[in-house]
């Protein structure tokens, strides 16, 4: 079966530059509620012949041609093209990276002489869309709002002028227990739920490559969640600020009976001003923590039987191992495709463990 891969390269404004066919070492990652990345090598002479220079911020798309049909596999921006002997080693990031390093510099001094702005009675999807649209009015990010399958959960939130847009989006996605994607047209989409049932794709003892792990961690269970918030607000016409106390509590009896009582303070934002928002967040955190952590990392050969090109992060597939006595539907959280070796490394379950980023010290 003849399979070919190629790139389409665009300017920062998504004007078409050219197609690239000579390259090697392609590896790309897709992740749930994240940015994703891609790396590859391309000969310097090949780029010179085509009079092309890989530059920071260019848009790039990876395509597969199979059975005379074209499929878009990955898209994003060129982030770090670096020469190495006769090649350019290129690292790319997903389009969500365009939302990083953008601050709310349009926010003016409020009545308390602070550079902040309060957004009242906003659903989470609407709040994120509002922030993206406001920053785009100052200077476009290149990402535009599109589909908003919002929740009914309403929140009041404070945004400071020096907050980072992407960090706030991640905070609100986590608080609402929702999802986002950015499509190939650079459109931001917000979802209450995400993922399809694709249990007809199976990982078995026969297509697993090498050693793999399946971990159930009961030490991270919390089945009683509590939250307390205190804040003061200055009301026009009143000498003293108004003090407000919010408390919330939720517990899961089945989890308590099975694993014992394990309490946790909710990771609630101090920006929350509404009781129903706090209650909903506590309930969501209980739902997240009341069961054991499940983590599975495995390498699988790519084939028609296990077609990773038809699977997206958030989808559910089947993990069926006689060796480990597992047969269950499990969620795809992240995967990395290596087109050289034709294998995919997949993270499955309800949790991903990540290494802490190193701290960088910059000198003059």
Tab-separated table of C-alpha atoms in Angstrom:
chain	number	residue	atom	x	y	z
A	1	UNK	CA	0.000	0.000	0.000
A	2	UNK	CA	1.499	3.309	-1.121
A	3	UNK	CA	1.479	5.958	1.618
A	4	UNK	CA	3.069	9.377	1.199
A	5	UNK	CA	3.438	12.343	3.514
A	6	UNK	CA	4.037	15.997	2.735
A	7	UNK	CA	3.876	19.459	4.308
A	8	UNK	CA	2.036	22.602	3.295
A	9	UNK	CA	3.813	25.759	4.442
A	10	UNK	CA	2.091	29.120	4.925
A	11	UNK	CA	2.991	32.624	6.080
A	12	UNK	CA	1.971	33.928	9.509
A	13	UNK	CA	-1.187	35.250	7.812
A	14	UNK	CA	-1.849	31.796	6.321
A	15	UNK	CA	-0.947	32.735	2.761
A	16	UNK	CA	0.281	29.644	0.928
A	17	UNK	CA	4.045	29.400	0.353
A	18	UNK	CA	4.791	25.919	-0.997
A	19	UNK	CA	4.579	22.169	-0.494
A	20	UNK	CA	7.522	20.231	0.979
A	21	UNK	CA	8.194	16.590	0.095
A	22	UNK	CA	11.780	15.880	1.177
A	23	UNK	CA	12.159	15.508	4.959
A	24	UNK	CA	12.760	12.875	7.641
A	25	UNK	CA	12.223	12.025	11.312
A	26	UNK	CA	8.626	13.248	11.515
A	27	UNK	CA	7.063	12.842	14.954
A	28	UNK	CA	3.937	14.628	16.144
A	29	UNK	CA	1.923	14.755	19.366
A	30	UNK	CA	-1.756	15.457	19.966
A	31	UNK	CA	-2.994	16.038	23.512
A	32	UNK	CA	-6.353	16.593	25.197
A	33	UNK	CA	-6.846	20.244	26.232
A	34	UNK	CA	-3.285	21.077	25.268
A	35	UNK	CA	-1.006	22.488	22.602
A	36	UNK	CA	0.688	19.504	20.954
A	37	UNK	CA	3.887	19.590	18.916
A	38	UNK	CA	5.724	18.212	15.884
A	39	UNK	CA	9.395	17.737	15.017
A	40	UNK	CA	11.128	16.898	11.731
A	41	UNK	CA	14.388	17.316	9.817
A	42	UNK	CA	14.646	18.885	6.373
A	43	UNK	CA	17.748	19.345	4.162
A	44	UNK	CA	19.096	22.887	3.955
A	45	UNK	CA	19.927	22.428	0.247
A	46	UNK	CA	16.327	21.415	-0.482
A	47	UNK	CA	14.994	24.590	1.139
A	48	UNK	CA	17.607	26.679	-0.694
A	49	UNK	CA	16.609	25.211	-4.056
A	50	UNK	CA	12.992	26.128	-3.356
A	51	UNK	CA	14.067	29.558	-2.023
A	52	UNK	CA	12.254	28.878	1.246
A	53	UNK	CA	13.308	29.880	4.743
A	54	UNK	CA	11.631	28.286	7.754
A	55	UNK	CA	10.758	31.124	10.137
A	56	UNK	CA	9.212	31.434	13.568
A	57	UNK	CA	5.433	31.770	13.354
A	58	UNK	CA	4.882	30.281	9.895
A	59	UNK	CA	1.880	27.969	9.661
A	60	UNK	CA	2.478	24.344	8.688
A	61	UNK	CA	0.242	21.346	7.937
A	62	UNK	CA	1.177	17.659	7.684
A	63	UNK	CA	-0.764	15.543	5.173
A	64	UNK	CA	-0.963	11.848	4.388
A	65	UNK	CA	-1.896	10.494	0.957
A	66	UNK	CA	-3.230	6.941	1.102
A	67	UNK	CA	-5.224	5.153	-1.615
A	68	UNK	CA	-5.279	8.441	-3.547
A	69	UNK	CA	-7.051	10.145	-0.623
A	70	UNK	CA	-5.575	13.092	1.271
A	71	UNK	CA	-5.880	13.402	5.071
A	72	UNK	CA	-4.703	16.255	7.294
A	73	UNK	CA	-2.808	14.759	10.251
A	74	UNK	CA	-1.410	17.741	12.176
A	75	UNK	CA	-1.299	21.555	11.984
A	76	UNK	CA	0.337	24.382	13.884
A	77	UNK	CA	3.136	26.934	13.741
A	78	UNK	CA	6.877	26.740	13.178
A	79	UNK	CA	8.467	27.466	16.539
A	80	UNK	CA	12.145	26.578	16.533
A	81	UNK	CA	13.976	25.920	13.239
A	82	UNK	CA	17.648	25.257	14.056
A	83	UNK	CA	20.478	24.229	11.675
A	84	UNK	CA	22.302	20.978	12.430
A	85	UNK	CA	24.986	19.961	9.903
A	86	UNK	CA	23.163	19.612	6.563
A	87	UNK	CA	19.626	19.774	7.969
A	88	UNK	CA	17.231	22.094	9.709
A	89	UNK	CA	15.856	20.506	12.858
A	90	UNK	CA	12.408	22.029	13.190
A	91	UNK	CA	10.100	22.041	16.197
A	92	UNK	CA	6.498	23.138	15.721
A	93	UNK	CA	3.705	23.859	18.208
A	94	UNK	CA	-0.067	23.565	17.886
A	95	UNK	CA	-2.147	26.653	17.121
A	96	UNK	CA	-3.047	27.009	20.818
A	97	UNK	CA	0.488	28.370	21.314
A	98	UNK	CA	-0.678	31.567	19.580
A	99	UNK	CA	-2.715	32.304	22.722
A	100	UNK	CA	0.387	32.238	24.917
A	101	UNK	CA	2.330	35.335	25.985
A	102	UNK	CA	-0.639	37.644	25.508
A	103	UNK	CA	-1.588	39.953	28.396
A	104	UNK	CA	-4.679	42.061	29.064
A	105	UNK	CA	-2.947	45.392	28.550
A	106	UNK	CA	-6.204	47.074	27.519
A	107	UNK	CA	-7.530	46.861	31.092
A	108	UNK	CA	-7.636	50.261	32.767
A	109	UNK	CA	-7.592	51.363	36.405
A	110	UNK	CA	-10.802	50.480	38.231
A	111	UNK	CA	-12.519	52.295	41.089
A	112	UNK	CA	-10.056	50.710	43.536
A	113	UNK	CA	-7.086	52.039	41.543
A	114	UNK	CA	-6.111	48.543	40.455
A	115	UNK	CA	-5.378	47.341	36.934
A	116	UNK	CA	-8.083	44.699	36.859
A	117	UNK	CA	-11.503	44.009	35.375
A	118	UNK	CA	-14.374	41.964	36.813
A	119	UNK	CA	-16.570	39.907	34.504
A	120	UNK	CA	-19.958	39.272	36.098
A	121	UNK	CA	-22.387	36.376	35.548
A	122	UNK	CA	-20.469	34.741	32.718
A	123	UNK	CA	-20.710	31.133	31.648
A	124	UNK	CA	-17.243	29.652	31.201
A	125	UNK	CA	-17.411	29.292	27.425
A	126	UNK	CA	-18.721	32.814	27.038
A	127	UNK	CA	-16.034	34.166	29.375
A	128	UNK	CA	-13.221	32.530	27.393
A	129	UNK	CA	-14.705	33.732	24.101
A	130	UNK	CA	-14.986	37.272	25.506
A	131	UNK	CA	-11.333	37.334	26.582
A	132	UNK	CA	-10.088	36.058	23.214
A	133	UNK	CA	-12.246	38.538	21.313
A	134	UNK	CA	-11.156	41.483	23.459
A	135	UNK	CA	-7.463	40.714	23.013
A	136	UNK	CA	-7.989	40.189	19.279
A	137	UNK	CA	-9.377	43.731	19.064
A	138	UNK	CA	-6.106	45.079	20.466
A	139	UNK	CA	-3.841	42.887	18.338
A	140	UNK	CA	-5.079	39.705	16.630
A	141	UNK	CA	-3.772	36.424	18.005
A	142	UNK	CA	-4.592	34.556	14.814
A	143	UNK	CA	-7.123	32.448	16.758
A	144	UNK	CA	-10.829	33.225	16.426
A	145	UNK	CA	-13.844	32.015	18.390
A	146	UNK	CA	-16.261	29.629	16.698
A	147	UNK	CA	-18.389	26.882	18.322
A	148	UNK	CA	-19.451	27.313	21.957
A	149	UNK	CA	-21.219	24.287	23.446
A	150	UNK	CA	-21.392	26.022	26.793
A	151	UNK	CA	-22.358	24.901	30.278
A	152	UNK	CA	-25.080	26.489	32.413
A	153	UNK	CA	-22.528	27.218	35.134
A	154	UNK	CA	-22.225	30.967	35.813
A	155	UNK	CA	-19.185	32.631	37.360
A	156	UNK	CA	-17.821	36.051	38.325
A	157	UNK	CA	-14.115	36.362	37.580
A	158	UNK	CA	-11.425	38.996	38.016
A	159	UNK	CA	-8.809	39.421	35.276
A	160	UNK	CA	-5.619	41.342	36.046
A	161	UNK	CA	-3.821	43.240	33.304
A	162	UNK	CA	-0.704	41.051	33.604
A	163	UNK	CA	-2.532	37.706	33.460
A	164	UNK	CA	-1.617	35.425	30.566
A	165	UNK	CA	-4.487	34.605	28.209
A	166	UNK	CA	-3.588	30.928	27.692
A	167	UNK	CA	-3.056	30.376	31.430
A	168	UNK	CA	-6.498	31.863	32.183
A	169	UNK	CA	-8.079	29.672	29.490
A	170	UNK	CA	-6.485	26.592	31.062
A	171	UNK	CA	-7.694	27.709	34.510
A	172	UNK	CA	-11.276	28.122	33.318
A	173	UNK	CA	-11.204	24.849	31.353
A	174	UNK	CA	-10.059	23.023	34.486
A	175	UNK	CA	-12.559	24.802	36.766
A	176	UNK	CA	-15.476	24.011	34.450
A	177	UNK	CA	-14.264	20.463	33.691
A	178	UNK	CA	-14.788	21.220	30.000
A	179	UNK	CA	-12.725	20.956	26.824
A	180	UNK	CA	-11.377	23.030	23.973
A	181	UNK	CA	-9.994	22.404	20.511
A	182	UNK	CA	-8.557	24.628	17.805
A	183	UNK	CA	-9.287	23.383	14.298
A	184	UNK	CA	-7.245	23.664	11.100
A	185	UNK	CA	-8.934	26.989	10.332
A	186	UNK	CA	-7.568	28.368	13.635
A	187	UNK	CA	-11.021	28.488	15.233
A	188	UNK	CA	-11.379	28.049	18.999
A	189	UNK	CA	-14.142	25.648	20.084
A	190	UNK	CA	-15.487	25.068	23.610
A	191	UNK	CA	-17.216	21.808	24.609
A	192	UNK	CA	-19.042	20.432	27.645
A	193	UNK	CA	-17.954	16.967	26.551
A	194	UNK	CA	-15.514	15.708	23.961
A	195	UNK	CA	-14.680	12.358	22.420
A	196	UNK	CA	-16.336	9.547	20.500
A	197	UNK	CA	-16.818	5.862	21.255
A	198	UNK	CA	-14.318	4.038	19.052
A	199	UNK	CA	-14.097	0.789	20.995
A	200	UNK	CA	-13.759	-1.113	17.702
A	201	UNK	CA	-10.104	-0.039	17.844
A	202	UNK	CA	-8.358	-2.430	20.222
A	203	UNK	CA	-4.997	-2.475	21.938
A	204	UNK	CA	-4.167	-6.111	22.634
A	205	UNK	CA	-1.215	-8.282	23.604
A	206	UNK	CA	-0.669	-8.862	19.870
A	207	UNK	CA	-0.135	-5.248	18.737
A	208	UNK	CA	1.614	-3.898	21.851
A	209	UNK	CA	5.317	-3.251	21.291
A	210	UNK	CA	7.747	-3.852	24.162
A	211	UNK	CA	7.004	-3.281	27.830
A	212	UNK	CA	4.019	-1.228	28.936
A	213	UNK	CA	2.490	-0.069	32.189
A	214	UNK	CA	-1.005	0.022	33.623
A	215	UNK	CA	-1.275	1.741	36.997
A	216	UNK	CA	-4.181	2.119	39.406
A	217	UNK	CA	-3.250	4.548	42.188
A	218	UNK	CA	-5.636	4.626	45.163
A	219	UNK	CA	-3.440	7.003	47.196
A	220	UNK	CA	-4.732	10.021	45.251
A	221	UNK	CA	-8.420	9.433	46.055
A	222	UNK	CA	-10.374	12.231	47.748
A	223	UNK	CA	-14.059	11.644	48.407
A	224	UNK	CA	-14.853	14.624	50.666
A	225	UNK	CA	-14.282	18.075	49.156
A	226	UNK	CA	-14.575	21.347	51.095
A	227	UNK	CA	-14.150	24.963	50.056
A	228	UNK	CA	-14.204	28.297	51.862
A	229	UNK	CA	-13.839	31.733	50.308
A	230	UNK	CA	-13.835	35.148	51.985
A	231	UNK	CA	-13.796	38.426	50.080
A	232	UNK	CA	-14.646	42.107	50.515
A	233	UNK	CA	-16.276	44.394	47.974
A	234	UNK	CA	-16.498	48.148	47.979
A	235	UNK	CA	-20.059	49.299	47.314
A	236	UNK	CA	-20.673	52.829	46.114
A	237	UNK	CA	-22.435	54.879	48.793
A	238	UNK	CA	-21.280	52.675	51.688
A	239	UNK	CA	-18.442	53.576	54.017
A	240	UNK	CA	-17.461	50.021	54.921
A	241	UNK	CA	-16.738	47.236	52.423
A	242	UNK	CA	-19.255	44.410	52.195
A	243	UNK	CA	-17.860	41.114	53.474
A	244	UNK	CA	-18.961	37.829	51.898
A	245	UNK	CA	-18.280	34.258	53.017
A	246	UNK	CA	-18.872	31.305	50.710
A	247	UNK	CA	-18.599	27.678	51.861
A	248	UNK	CA	-19.281	24.437	50.036
A	249	UNK	CA	-19.121	20.724	50.822
A	250	UNK	CA	-19.573	17.548	48.783
A	251	UNK	CA	-18.890	13.866	49.473
A	252	UNK	CA	-19.358	10.513	47.776
A	253	UNK	CA	-20.704	7.794	50.088
A	254	UNK	CA	-19.808	4.888	47.786
A	255	UNK	CA	-16.195	6.022	47.559
A	256	UNK	CA	-16.026	6.589	51.324
A	257	UNK	CA	-17.353	3.082	51.999
A	258	UNK	CA	-14.890	1.528	49.566
A	259	UNK	CA	-11.688	3.499	50.264
A	260	UNK	CA	-12.287	5.253	53.589
A	261	UNK	CA	-12.870	8.922	54.252
A	262	UNK	CA	-10.295	11.107	52.494
A	263	UNK	CA	-10.779	14.873	52.668
A	264	UNK	CA	-9.416	17.567	50.390
A	265	UNK	CA	-9.614	21.346	50.218
A	266	UNK	CA	-10.983	22.401	46.841
A	267	UNK	CA	-8.559	24.101	44.484
A	268	UNK	CA	-11.113	26.866	43.988
A	269	UNK	CA	-10.099	30.184	42.530
A	270	UNK	CA	-10.189	33.209	44.815
A	271	UNK	CA	-11.905	35.013	41.921
A	272	UNK	CA	-15.141	33.063	42.463
A	273	UNK	CA	-17.900	35.351	43.739
A	274	UNK	CA	-21.049	33.231	43.368
A	275	UNK	CA	-22.258	30.400	45.620
A	276	UNK	CA	-23.558	28.301	42.720
A	277	UNK	CA	-20.192	28.557	40.971
A	278	UNK	CA	-18.352	27.344	44.070
A	279	UNK	CA	-20.852	24.504	44.592
A	280	UNK	CA	-20.460	23.389	40.995
A	281	UNK	CA	-16.682	23.489	41.181
A	282	UNK	CA	-16.652	21.456	44.404
A	283	UNK	CA	-18.968	18.900	42.795
A	284	UNK	CA	-16.751	18.698	39.707
A	285	UNK	CA	-13.640	18.232	41.845
A	286	UNK	CA	-15.342	15.433	43.781
A	287	UNK	CA	-16.214	13.725	40.496
A	288	UNK	CA	-12.583	14.019	39.412
A	289	UNK	CA	-10.973	12.727	42.612
A	290	UNK	CA	-13.417	10.157	44.062
A	291	UNK	CA	-12.041	7.268	41.968
A	292	UNK	CA	-8.489	5.894	41.649
A	293	UNK	CA	-6.023	7.362	39.169
A	294	UNK	CA	-5.776	5.181	36.092
A	295	UNK	CA	-2.733	5.601	33.880
A	296	UNK	CA	-1.595	3.466	30.982
A	297	UNK	CA	1.344	4.127	28.650
A	298	UNK	CA	1.833	1.822	25.710
A	299	UNK	CA	3.427	1.648	22.248
A	300	UNK	CA	1.407	0.158	19.409
A	301	UNK	CA	2.149	-0.586	15.774
A	302	UNK	CA	0.054	1.473	13.343
A	303	UNK	CA	-2.135	-0.626	11.059
A	304	UNK	CA	-5.608	-0.798	9.556
A	305	UNK	CA	-6.664	-2.749	12.655
A	306	UNK	CA	-5.407	0.065	14.885
A	307	UNK	CA	-5.698	3.202	12.754
A	308	UNK	CA	-4.401	6.017	14.941
A	309	UNK	CA	-5.155	8.479	12.133
A	310	UNK	CA	-8.863	7.963	12.873
A	311	UNK	CA	-8.487	8.541	16.636
A	312	UNK	CA	-8.428	11.906	18.433
A	313	UNK	CA	-7.584	12.746	22.064
A	314	UNK	CA	-10.761	12.315	24.105
A	315	UNK	CA	-11.962	9.271	22.165
A	316	UNK	CA	-12.553	5.933	23.877
A	317	UNK	CA	-10.896	2.749	22.618
A	318	UNK	CA	-10.622	-0.823	23.965
A	319	UNK	CA	-7.720	-2.040	26.080
A	320	UNK	CA	-7.834	-5.848	26.040
A	321	UNK	CA	-4.908	-7.742	27.586
A	322	UNK	CA	-5.121	-11.384	28.612
A	323	UNK	CA	-1.673	-11.050	30.184
A	324	UNK	CA	-2.757	-8.301	32.587
A	325	UNK	CA	-6.391	-9.477	32.790
A	326	UNK	CA	-7.759	-6.158	31.502
A	327	UNK	CA	-10.681	-5.692	29.141
A	328	UNK	CA	-12.163	-2.215	29.301
A	329	UNK	CA	-13.075	0.917	27.423
A	330	UNK	CA	-10.428	3.552	28.139
A	331	UNK	CA	-9.908	7.169	27.136
A	332	UNK	CA	-7.135	8.437	24.870
A	333	UNK	CA	-5.467	11.419	26.557
A	334	UNK	CA	-2.410	11.943	24.395
A	335	UNK	CA	-0.438	10.229	21.682
A	336	UNK	CA	2.797	10.673	19.751
A	337	UNK	CA	3.064	9.281	16.222
A	338	UNK	CA	6.473	8.331	14.841
A	339	UNK	CA	6.151	8.123	11.064
A	340	UNK	CA	9.672	6.706	10.640
A	341	UNK	CA	9.040	3.599	12.761
A	342	UNK	CA	5.271	3.585	12.096
A	343	UNK	CA	4.431	3.337	15.793
A	344	UNK	CA	2.370	5.393	18.215
A	345	UNK	CA	3.019	5.987	21.921
A	346	UNK	CA	-0.297	6.464	23.723
A	347	UNK	CA	-1.296	7.727	27.160
A	348	UNK	CA	-4.635	6.303	28.299
A	349	UNK	CA	-6.835	6.590	31.401
A	350	UNK	CA	-7.882	9.604	33.445
A	351	UNK	CA	-4.488	11.128	34.313
A	352	UNK	CA	-1.169	12.096	32.751
A	353	UNK	CA	2.029	12.518	34.742
A	354	UNK	CA	4.282	15.305	33.455
A	355	UNK	CA	7.778	16.358	34.424
A	356	UNK	CA	8.178	19.858	35.860
A	357	UNK	CA	9.650	22.281	33.339
A	358	UNK	CA	13.218	23.385	34.178
A	359	UNK	CA	13.708	26.943	35.384
A	360	UNK	CA	15.636	29.156	32.974
A	361	UNK	CA	17.958	31.890	34.238
A	362	UNK	CA	18.649	34.643	31.727
A	363	UNK	CA	21.711	36.904	31.991
A	364	UNK	CA	22.563	40.221	30.408
